[in-house]
Short mmCIF file of C-alpha atoms in Angstrom, two decimals:
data_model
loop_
_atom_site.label_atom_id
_atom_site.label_comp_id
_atom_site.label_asym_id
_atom_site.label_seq_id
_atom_site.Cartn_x
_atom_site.Cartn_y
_atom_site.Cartn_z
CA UNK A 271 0.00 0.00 0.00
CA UNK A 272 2.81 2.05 0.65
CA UNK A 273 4.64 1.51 -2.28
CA UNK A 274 2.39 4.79 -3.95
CA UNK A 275 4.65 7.14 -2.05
CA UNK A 276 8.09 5.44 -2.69
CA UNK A 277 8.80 8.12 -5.72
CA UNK A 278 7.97 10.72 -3.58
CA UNK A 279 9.82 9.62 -0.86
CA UNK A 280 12.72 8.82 -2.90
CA UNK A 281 12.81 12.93 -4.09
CA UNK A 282 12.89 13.72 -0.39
CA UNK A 283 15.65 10.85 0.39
CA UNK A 284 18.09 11.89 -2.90
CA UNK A 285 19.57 15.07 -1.05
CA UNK A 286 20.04 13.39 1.83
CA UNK A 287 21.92 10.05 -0.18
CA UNK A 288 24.43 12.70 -2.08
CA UNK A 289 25.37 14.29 1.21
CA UNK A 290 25.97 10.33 2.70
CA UNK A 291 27.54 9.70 -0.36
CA UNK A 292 30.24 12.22 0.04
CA UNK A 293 31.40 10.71 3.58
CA UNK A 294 32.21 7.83 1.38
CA UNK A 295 29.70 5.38 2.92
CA UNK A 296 29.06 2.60 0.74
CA UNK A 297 25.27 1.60 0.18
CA UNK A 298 26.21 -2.12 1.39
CA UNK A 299 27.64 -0.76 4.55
CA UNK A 300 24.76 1.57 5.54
CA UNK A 301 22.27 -1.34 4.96
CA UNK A 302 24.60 -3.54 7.62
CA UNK A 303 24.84 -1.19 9.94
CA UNK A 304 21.23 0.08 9.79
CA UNK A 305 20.44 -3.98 10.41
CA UNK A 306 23.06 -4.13 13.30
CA UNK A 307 21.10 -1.27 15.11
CA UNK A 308 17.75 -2.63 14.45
CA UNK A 309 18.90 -5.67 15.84
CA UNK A 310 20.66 -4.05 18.87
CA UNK A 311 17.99 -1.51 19.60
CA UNK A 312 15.04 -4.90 19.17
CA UNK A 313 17.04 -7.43 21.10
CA UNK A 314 18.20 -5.17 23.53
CA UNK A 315 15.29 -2.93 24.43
CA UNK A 316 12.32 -5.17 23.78
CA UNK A 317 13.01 -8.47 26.20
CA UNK A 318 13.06 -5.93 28.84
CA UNK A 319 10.11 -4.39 28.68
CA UNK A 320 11.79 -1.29 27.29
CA UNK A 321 9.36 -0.75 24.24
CA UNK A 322 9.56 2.91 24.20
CA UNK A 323 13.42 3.42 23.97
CA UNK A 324 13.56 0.43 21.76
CA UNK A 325 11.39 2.04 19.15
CA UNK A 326 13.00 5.01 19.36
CA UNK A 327 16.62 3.52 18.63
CA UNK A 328 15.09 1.05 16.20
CA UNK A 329 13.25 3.93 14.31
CA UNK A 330 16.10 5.59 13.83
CA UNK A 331 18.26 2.98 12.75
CA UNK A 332 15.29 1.86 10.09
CA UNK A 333 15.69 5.60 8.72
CA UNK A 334 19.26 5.55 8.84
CA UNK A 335 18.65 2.10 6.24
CA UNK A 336 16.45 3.83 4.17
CA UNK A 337 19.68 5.89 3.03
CA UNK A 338 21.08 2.63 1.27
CA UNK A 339 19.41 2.97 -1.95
CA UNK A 340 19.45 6.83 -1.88
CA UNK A 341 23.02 6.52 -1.87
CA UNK A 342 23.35 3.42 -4.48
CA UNK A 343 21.62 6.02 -6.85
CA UNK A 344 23.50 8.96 -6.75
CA UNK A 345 26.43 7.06 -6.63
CA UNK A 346 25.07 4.50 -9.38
CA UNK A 347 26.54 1.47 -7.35
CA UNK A 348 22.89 -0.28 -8.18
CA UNK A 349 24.21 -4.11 -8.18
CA UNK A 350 22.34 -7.26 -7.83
CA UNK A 351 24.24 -7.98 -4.56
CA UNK A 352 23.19 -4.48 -2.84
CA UNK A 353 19.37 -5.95 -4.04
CA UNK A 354 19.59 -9.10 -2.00
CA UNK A 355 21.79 -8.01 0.58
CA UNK A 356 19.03 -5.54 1.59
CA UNK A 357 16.38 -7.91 1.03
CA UNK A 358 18.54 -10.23 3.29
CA UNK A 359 18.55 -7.84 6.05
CA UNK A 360 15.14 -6.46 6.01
CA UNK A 361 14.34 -10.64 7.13
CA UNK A 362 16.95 -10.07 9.79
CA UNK A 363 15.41 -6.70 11.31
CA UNK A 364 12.37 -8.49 11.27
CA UNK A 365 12.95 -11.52 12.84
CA UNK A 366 14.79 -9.25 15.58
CA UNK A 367 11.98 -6.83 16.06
CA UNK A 368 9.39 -9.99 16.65
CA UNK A 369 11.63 -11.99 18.45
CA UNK A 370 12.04 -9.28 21.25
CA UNK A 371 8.53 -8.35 21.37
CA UNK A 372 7.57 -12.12 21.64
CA UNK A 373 10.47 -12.42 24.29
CA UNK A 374 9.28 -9.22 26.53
CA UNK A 375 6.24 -10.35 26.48
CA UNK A 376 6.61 -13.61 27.58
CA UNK A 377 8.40 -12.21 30.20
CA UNK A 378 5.94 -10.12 31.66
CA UNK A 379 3.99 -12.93 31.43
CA UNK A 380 1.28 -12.53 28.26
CA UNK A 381 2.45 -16.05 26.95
CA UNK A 382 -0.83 -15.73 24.50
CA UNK A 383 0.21 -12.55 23.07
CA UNK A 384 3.98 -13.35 22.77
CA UNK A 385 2.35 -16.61 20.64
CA UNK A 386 0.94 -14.07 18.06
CA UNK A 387 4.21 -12.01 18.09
CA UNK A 388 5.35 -15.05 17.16
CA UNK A 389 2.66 -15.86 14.34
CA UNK A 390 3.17 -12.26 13.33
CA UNK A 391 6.93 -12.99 13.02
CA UNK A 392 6.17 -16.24 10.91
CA UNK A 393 3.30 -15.19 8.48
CA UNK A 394 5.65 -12.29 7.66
CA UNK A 395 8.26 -14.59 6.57
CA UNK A 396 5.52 -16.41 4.39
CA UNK A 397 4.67 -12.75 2.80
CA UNK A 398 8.21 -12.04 2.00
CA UNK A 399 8.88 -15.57 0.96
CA UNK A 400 5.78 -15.99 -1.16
CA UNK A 401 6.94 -12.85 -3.04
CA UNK A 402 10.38 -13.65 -3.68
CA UNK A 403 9.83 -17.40 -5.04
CA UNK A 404 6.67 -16.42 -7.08
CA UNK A 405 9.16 -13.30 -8.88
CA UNK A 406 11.88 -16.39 -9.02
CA UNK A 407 9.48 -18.41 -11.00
CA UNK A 408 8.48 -15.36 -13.76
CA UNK A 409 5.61 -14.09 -11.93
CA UNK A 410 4.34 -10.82 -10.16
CA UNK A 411 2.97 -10.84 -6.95
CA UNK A 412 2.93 -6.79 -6.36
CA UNK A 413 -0.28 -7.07 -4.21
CA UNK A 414 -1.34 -7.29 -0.45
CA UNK A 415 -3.16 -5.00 2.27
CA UNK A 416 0.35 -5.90 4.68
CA UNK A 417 3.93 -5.47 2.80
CA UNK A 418 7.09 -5.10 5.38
CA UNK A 419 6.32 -1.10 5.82
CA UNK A 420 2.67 -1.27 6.75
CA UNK A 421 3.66 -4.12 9.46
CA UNK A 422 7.04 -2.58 10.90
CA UNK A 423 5.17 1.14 11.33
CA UNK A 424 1.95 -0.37 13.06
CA UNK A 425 4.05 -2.53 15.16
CA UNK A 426 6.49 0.05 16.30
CA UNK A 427 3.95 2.83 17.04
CA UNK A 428 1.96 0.43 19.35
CA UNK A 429 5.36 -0.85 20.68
CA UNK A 430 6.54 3.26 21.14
CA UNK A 431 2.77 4.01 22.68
CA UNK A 432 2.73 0.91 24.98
CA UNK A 433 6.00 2.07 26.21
CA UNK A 434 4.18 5.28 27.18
CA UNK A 435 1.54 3.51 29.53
CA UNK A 436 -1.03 3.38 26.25
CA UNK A 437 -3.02 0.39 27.57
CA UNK A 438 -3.97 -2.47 24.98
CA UNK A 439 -2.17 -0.58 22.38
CA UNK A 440 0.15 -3.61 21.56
CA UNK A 441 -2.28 -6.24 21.85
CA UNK A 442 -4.78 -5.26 19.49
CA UNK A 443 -2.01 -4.10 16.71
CA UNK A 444 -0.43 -7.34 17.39
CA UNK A 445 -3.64 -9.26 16.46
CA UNK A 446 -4.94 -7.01 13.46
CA UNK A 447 -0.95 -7.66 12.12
CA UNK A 448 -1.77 -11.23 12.48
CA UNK A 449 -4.96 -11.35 10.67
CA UNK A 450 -3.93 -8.52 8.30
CA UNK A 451 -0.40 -10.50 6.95
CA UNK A 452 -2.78 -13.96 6.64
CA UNK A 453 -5.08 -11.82 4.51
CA UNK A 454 -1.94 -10.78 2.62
CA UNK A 455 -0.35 -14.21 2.82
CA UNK A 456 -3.38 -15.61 0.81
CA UNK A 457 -4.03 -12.45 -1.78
CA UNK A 458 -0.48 -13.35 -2.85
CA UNK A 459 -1.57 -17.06 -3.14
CA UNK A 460 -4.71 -16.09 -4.77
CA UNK A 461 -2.61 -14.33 -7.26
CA UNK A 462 0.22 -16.72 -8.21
CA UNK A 463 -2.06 -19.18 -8.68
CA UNK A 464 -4.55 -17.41 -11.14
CA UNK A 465 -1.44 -16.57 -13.06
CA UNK A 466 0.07 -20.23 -13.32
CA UNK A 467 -3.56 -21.39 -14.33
CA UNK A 468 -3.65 -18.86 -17.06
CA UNK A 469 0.17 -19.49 -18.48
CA UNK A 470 -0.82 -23.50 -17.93
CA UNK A 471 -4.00 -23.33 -20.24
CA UNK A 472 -4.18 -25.58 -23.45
CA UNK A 473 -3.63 -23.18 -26.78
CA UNK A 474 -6.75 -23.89 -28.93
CA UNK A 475 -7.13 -26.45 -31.59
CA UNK A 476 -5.27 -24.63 -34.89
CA UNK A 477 -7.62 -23.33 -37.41
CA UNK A 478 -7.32 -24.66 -41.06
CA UNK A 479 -6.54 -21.54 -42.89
CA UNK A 480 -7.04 -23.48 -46.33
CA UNK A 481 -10.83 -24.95 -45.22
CA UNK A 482 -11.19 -21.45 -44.68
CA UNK A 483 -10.14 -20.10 -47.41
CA UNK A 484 -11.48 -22.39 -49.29
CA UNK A 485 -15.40 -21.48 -47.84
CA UNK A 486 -14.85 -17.66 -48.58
CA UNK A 487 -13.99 -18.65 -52.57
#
């Protein structure tokens, strides 16, 4: 859903990428270290209850990443590598971001929500994955109501306002993410499989040009 503003946010983003790019920063490097700090910030914060300052260092680590392919533009270091490299990551961020939210909860005892942290962390996978092999096997699969930016800004806000005292903030965005990437898990099922039925129809029995011909003479 977000992807509508990408152009626009890339406009904002390209002055900021040529001033990175002078420091001499390579693309690959700011996409490590923006995963190291998610990581640190999720893993570090998060299992102790710490969801404010976590989402604060892990916000600002997830904008520091968004510099990556600024900075691979103006610099035109674009490379199949820097693609999956930061594709790579983004699964590592993830996984780090629900694994800490699934561990502080369980620690403060809501075993039933840390379970759908951990279904959100899952079905998010499947979203990613489902993507990734349907484009590997000549298909698109550009469609679902939950991509990676709709889930990390809903979960981080509720994470940020729960660490504020926001009662029941985390719990319900925990559960609408859970129903929300299923929804998106089977839209992108829905729509690699319409597409494989299409491309796997019979052609139609050839026509006999000359009986046609022949009727018209």
């Amino acid at each position: 859903m977000l992807n509508k503003v990408r152009p626009a946010l890339g406009r904002v983003l390209t002055p900021i990428g040529q001033a990175v790019a002078r420091t001499g920063v390579s693309p690959n490097a700011i996409t490590v270290i923006g995963t190291i700090g998610v990581a640190a910030g999720a893993l570090g914060f998060f299992p102790r209850g710490e969801f404010f300052w976590g989402t604060m260092v892990i916000t600002a680590f997830v904008l520091f990443d968004m510099l990556d392919g600024a900075v691979a533009r103006v610099t035109g270091k674009t490379s199949k590598f820097g693609a999956f490299l930061d594709s790579t990551m983004d699964r590592v961020a993830d996984a780090a971001i629900f694994s800490g939210l699934m561990i502080g909860l369980y620690r403060d005892d809501q075993e039933a929500l840390a379970a759908v942290a951990l279904y959100c962390l899952v079905s998010g996978v499947v979203v990613s994955y489902a993507k990734a092999r349907a484009e590997g096997l000549g298909y698109t699969c550009n469609v679902g109501i939950a991509e990676r930016a709709e889930r990390l800004i809903v979960a981080l806000v509720a994470a940020g306002f729960d660490g504020l005292g926001v009662p029941y903030i985390l719990a319900l965005a925990l559960w609408v993410l859970a129903v929300l990437s299923t929804v998106t898990v089977g839209q992108r099922f829905a729509t690699v499989y319409q597409q494989a039925r299409d491309s796997e129809k019979p052609a139609g029995p050839p026509q006999n040009h000359e009986s046609s011909a022949g009727s018209h003479a």
